[in-house]
Amino acid sequence: MAKGHRSQVKRQRNENKDTRPSAKISYARVSVTKACFVLDAIRGKDVNTALAILKYNNRKGSAVIYKLLQSAVANAENNNGLKAENLYVAECFANKGPTMKRIHPRAQGRAYRIEKRTSHITVVLDER
């Protein structure tokens, strides 16, 4: 159990908080595997290059990640006062979300399960 008053505990916890600009989308309708292919292509790149890669990439999650990266850049400019030219993609990852289970009818009264996977995607930017 933590020692000290609740406000002291909160203050200590907030000191360790990551102040880099970021954006997160929850329950994106793309599987983690498909999202990671796109995220691997932009990791470590500067923002303008990453946006260009995402715009002309025709993989499944690239449109969602494109909007997410634009949101992260807007957060950096508005909340942290950073310039978009100096930013690069420091971290980007996808975590598994809940799976929607659906039934597909098959022959002779059988049913096959269809799993519609979701993911939580996070993009963290940093300044060079």
PDB file of C-alpha atoms in Angstrom:
ATOM      1  CA  MET A   1       0.000   0.000   0.000  1.00  0.00           C
ATOM      2  CA  ALA A   2       1.242   3.488  -0.858  1.00  0.00           C
ATOM      3  CA  LYS A   3       2.403   5.710   1.970  1.00  0.00           C
ATOM      4  CA  GLY A   4       1.303   9.306   2.401  1.00  0.00           C
ATOM      5  CA  HIS A   5      -1.806  11.271   1.699  1.00  0.00           C
ATOM      6  CA  ARG A   6      -3.795  10.571  -1.443  1.00  0.00           C
ATOM      7  CA  SER A   7      -2.780  13.906  -3.011  1.00  0.00           C
ATOM      8  CA  GLN A   8       0.904  13.105  -2.395  1.00  0.00           C
ATOM      9  CA  VAL A   9       0.512   9.715  -4.033  1.00  0.00           C
ATOM     10  CA  LYS A  10      -1.188  11.306  -7.048  1.00  0.00           C
ATOM     11  CA  ARG A  11       1.527  13.964  -7.303  1.00  0.00           C
ATOM     12  CA  GLN A  12       4.257  11.311  -7.311  1.00  0.00           C
ATOM     13  CA  ARG A  13       2.405   9.280  -9.931  1.00  0.00           C
ATOM     14  CA  ASN A  14       1.971  12.326 -12.196  1.00  0.00           C
ATOM     15  CA  GLU A  15       5.672  13.228 -11.981  1.00  0.00           C
ATOM     16  CA  ASN A  16       6.512  10.043 -13.868  1.00  0.00           C
ATOM     17  CA  LYS A  17       3.939  10.751 -16.598  1.00  0.00           C
ATOM     18  CA  ASP A  18       5.051  10.800 -20.232  1.00  0.00           C
ATOM     19  CA  THR A  19       4.711  14.341 -21.605  1.00  0.00           C
ATOM     20  CA  ARG A  20       5.322  13.475 -25.256  1.00  0.00           C
ATOM     21  CA  PRO A  21       2.415  14.248 -27.606  1.00  0.00           C
ATOM     22  CA  SER A  22       0.366  11.214 -28.520  1.00  0.00           C
ATOM     23  CA  ALA A  23      -2.957  10.006 -29.864  1.00  0.00           C
ATOM     24  CA  LYS A  24      -4.847   6.783 -29.281  1.00  0.00           C
ATOM     25  CA  ILE A  25      -7.775   5.086 -30.968  1.00  0.00           C
ATOM     26  CA  SER A  26      -9.684   2.391 -29.162  1.00  0.00           C
ATOM     27  CA  TYR A  27     -11.765  -0.364 -30.746  1.00  0.00           C
ATOM     28  CA  ALA A  28     -10.450   0.202 -34.289  1.00  0.00           C
ATOM     29  CA  ARG A  29     -11.988  -2.374 -36.621  1.00  0.00           C
ATOM     30  CA  VAL A  30      -8.675  -3.748 -37.854  1.00  0.00           C
ATOM     31  CA  SER A  31      -6.790  -6.723 -36.451  1.00  0.00           C
ATOM     32  CA  VAL A  32      -3.542  -6.193 -34.578  1.00  0.00           C
ATOM     33  CA  THR A  33      -1.534  -8.105 -37.167  1.00  0.00           C
ATOM     34  CA  LYS A  34      -2.759  -5.956 -40.049  1.00  0.00           C
ATOM     35  CA  ALA A  35      -2.231  -2.752 -38.071  1.00  0.00           C
ATOM     36  CA  CYS A  36       1.321  -3.740 -37.111  1.00  0.00           C
ATOM     37  CA  PHE A  37       2.353  -4.109 -40.775  1.00  0.00           C
ATOM     38  CA  VAL A  38       1.451  -0.457 -41.315  1.00  0.00           C
ATOM     39  CA  LEU A  39       2.926   0.728 -38.004  1.00  0.00           C
ATOM     40  CA  ASP A  40       6.258  -0.960 -38.761  1.00  0.00           C
ATOM     41  CA  ALA A  41       6.483   1.079 -41.973  1.00  0.00           C
ATOM     42  CA  ILE A  42       6.232   4.452 -40.181  1.00  0.00           C
ATOM     43  CA  ARG A  43       8.096   3.793 -36.922  1.00  0.00           C
ATOM     44  CA  GLY A  44      11.072   6.149 -36.544  1.00  0.00           C
ATOM     45  CA  LYS A  45      10.202   8.255 -39.606  1.00  0.00           C
ATOM     46  CA  ASP A  46       9.579  11.996 -39.501  1.00  0.00           C
ATOM     47  CA  VAL A  47       5.936  13.066 -39.585  1.00  0.00           C
ATOM     48  CA  ASN A  48       5.782  14.304 -43.192  1.00  0.00           C
ATOM     49  CA  THR A  49       7.342  11.094 -44.531  1.00  0.00           C
ATOM     50  CA  ALA A  50       5.065   8.957 -42.368  1.00  0.00           C
ATOM     51  CA  LEU A  51       1.957  10.801 -43.599  1.00  0.00           C
ATOM     52  CA  ALA A  52       3.085  10.323 -47.210  1.00  0.00           C
ATOM     53  CA  ILE A  53       3.665   6.598 -46.627  1.00  0.00           C
ATOM     54  CA  LEU A  54       0.221   6.202 -45.054  1.00  0.00           C
ATOM     55  CA  LYS A  55      -1.569   8.213 -47.738  1.00  0.00           C
ATOM     56  CA  TYR A  56      -0.372   5.958 -50.569  1.00  0.00           C
ATOM     57  CA  ASN A  57      -0.348   2.680 -48.656  1.00  0.00           C
ATOM     58  CA  ASN A  58      -3.364   0.525 -49.549  1.00  0.00           C
ATOM     59  CA  ARG A  59      -3.253  -1.810 -46.569  1.00  0.00           C
ATOM     60  CA  LYS A  60      -6.321  -2.173 -44.365  1.00  0.00           C
ATOM     61  CA  GLY A  61      -5.403  -0.002 -41.379  1.00  0.00           C
ATOM     62  CA  SER A  62      -3.522   2.775 -43.155  1.00  0.00           C
ATOM     63  CA  ALA A  63      -6.517   5.139 -43.432  1.00  0.00           C
ATOM     64  CA  VAL A  64      -7.256   4.840 -39.709  1.00  0.00           C
ATOM     65  CA  ILE A  65      -3.598   5.301 -38.743  1.00  0.00           C
ATOM     66  CA  TYR A  66      -3.320   8.284 -41.133  1.00  0.00           C
ATOM     67  CA  LYS A  67      -6.095  10.098 -39.229  1.00  0.00           C
ATOM     68  CA  LEU A  68      -4.542   9.050 -35.915  1.00  0.00           C
ATOM     69  CA  LEU A  69      -1.149  10.480 -36.888  1.00  0.00           C
ATOM     70  CA  GLN A  70      -2.784  13.747 -37.982  1.00  0.00           C
ATOM     71  CA  SER A  71      -4.485  13.899 -34.588  1.00  0.00           C
ATOM     72  CA  ALA A  72      -1.169  13.344 -32.782  1.00  0.00           C
ATOM     73  CA  VAL A  73       0.435  16.170 -34.799  1.00  0.00           C
ATOM     74  CA  ALA A  74      -2.475  18.486 -33.950  1.00  0.00           C
ATOM     75  CA  ASN A  75      -2.092  17.567 -30.258  1.00  0.00           C
ATOM     76  CA  ALA A  76       1.617  18.391 -30.426  1.00  0.00           C
ATOM     77  CA  GLU A  77       0.993  21.779 -32.036  1.00  0.00           C
ATOM     78  CA  ASN A  78      -1.956  22.856 -29.857  1.00  0.00           C
ATOM     79  CA  ASN A  79      -1.137  21.333 -26.466  1.00  0.00           C
ATOM     80  CA  ASN A  80       2.673  21.292 -26.432  1.00  0.00           C
ATOM     81  CA  GLY A  81       3.468  24.173 -28.826  1.00  0.00           C
ATOM     82  CA  LEU A  82       5.781  22.067 -31.010  1.00  0.00           C
ATOM     83  CA  LYS A  83       6.443  22.540 -34.733  1.00  0.00           C
ATOM     84  CA  ALA A  84       5.294  19.755 -37.068  1.00  0.00           C
ATOM     85  CA  GLU A  85       8.567  19.865 -39.062  1.00  0.00           C
ATOM     86  CA  ASN A  86      10.615  18.799 -36.021  1.00  0.00           C
ATOM     87  CA  LEU A  87       8.447  15.811 -35.033  1.00  0.00           C
ATOM     88  CA  TYR A  88       9.027  12.129 -35.668  1.00  0.00           C
ATOM     89  CA  VAL A  89       7.186   8.930 -34.754  1.00  0.00           C
ATOM     90  CA  ALA A  90       8.931   7.808 -31.563  1.00  0.00           C
ATOM     91  CA  GLU A  91       6.592   4.925 -30.693  1.00  0.00           C
ATOM     92  CA  CYS A  92       3.637   3.281 -32.355  1.00  0.00           C
ATOM     93  CA  PHE A  93       1.994   0.064 -31.309  1.00  0.00           C
ATOM     94  CA  ALA A  94      -1.271  -1.836 -31.450  1.00  0.00           C
ATOM     95  CA  ASN A  95      -2.801  -3.786 -28.594  1.00  0.00           C
ATOM     96  CA  LYS A  96      -5.523  -6.388 -28.882  1.00  0.00           C
ATOM     97  CA  GLY A  97      -9.083  -5.217 -28.309  1.00  0.00           C
ATOM     98  CA  PRO A  98     -12.247  -7.252 -27.795  1.00  0.00           C
ATOM     99  CA  THR A  99     -13.300  -9.666 -30.519  1.00  0.00           C
ATOM    100  CA  MET A 100     -16.839  -9.592 -31.897  1.00  0.00           C
ATOM    101  CA  LYS A 101     -18.108 -13.107 -32.498  1.00  0.00           C
ATOM    102  CA  ARG A 102     -20.551 -13.716 -35.330  1.00  0.00           C
ATOM    103  CA  ILE A 103     -22.145 -16.884 -36.699  1.00  0.00           C
ATOM    104  CA  HIS A 104     -22.113 -17.900 -40.360  1.00  0.00           C
ATOM    105  CA  PRO A 105     -24.630 -20.635 -41.293  1.00  0.00           C
ATOM    106  CA  ARG A 106     -23.205 -23.633 -43.138  1.00  0.00           C
ATOM    107  CA  ALA A 107     -24.603 -26.777 -44.712  1.00  0.00           C
ATOM    108  CA  GLN A 108     -26.632 -29.369 -42.785  1.00  0.00           C
ATOM    109  CA  GLY A 109     -27.439 -27.095 -39.855  1.00  0.00           C
ATOM    110  CA  ARG A 110     -23.861 -26.388 -38.888  1.00  0.00           C
ATOM    111  CA  ALA A 111     -22.563 -22.935 -37.991  1.00  0.00           C
ATOM    112  CA  TYR A 112     -19.074 -21.480 -38.393  1.00  0.00           C
ATOM    113  CA  ARG A 113     -17.828 -18.726 -36.125  1.00  0.00           C
ATOM    114  CA  ILE A 114     -16.549 -15.489 -37.636  1.00  0.00           C
ATOM    115  CA  GLU A 115     -14.270 -13.430 -35.394  1.00  0.00           C
ATOM    116  CA  LYS A 116     -14.178  -9.708 -36.099  1.00  0.00           C
ATOM    117  CA  ARG A 117     -11.095  -8.488 -34.293  1.00  0.00           C
ATOM    118  CA  THR A 118     -10.502  -4.998 -32.951  1.00  0.00           C
ATOM    119  CA  SER A 119      -7.396  -3.212 -31.726  1.00  0.00           C
ATOM    120  CA  HIS A 120      -6.271  -0.235 -29.665  1.00  0.00           C
ATOM    121  CA  ILE A 121      -3.674   1.749 -31.644  1.00  0.00           C
ATOM    122  CA  THR A 122      -1.327   4.323 -30.074  1.00  0.00           C
ATOM    123  CA  VAL A 123       1.051   6.761 -31.782  1.00  0.00           C
ATOM    124  CA  VAL A 124       3.609   8.720 -29.721  1.00  0.00           C
ATOM    125  CA  LEU A 125       5.590  11.576 -31.281  1.00  0.00           C
ATOM    126  CA  ASP A 126       8.799  13.243 -30.154  1.00  0.00           C
ATOM    127  CA  GLU A 127      10.923  16.200 -31.189  1.00  0.00           C
ATOM    128  CA  ARG A 128      14.249  15.809 -32.953  1.00  0.00           C
TER     129      ARG A 128
END
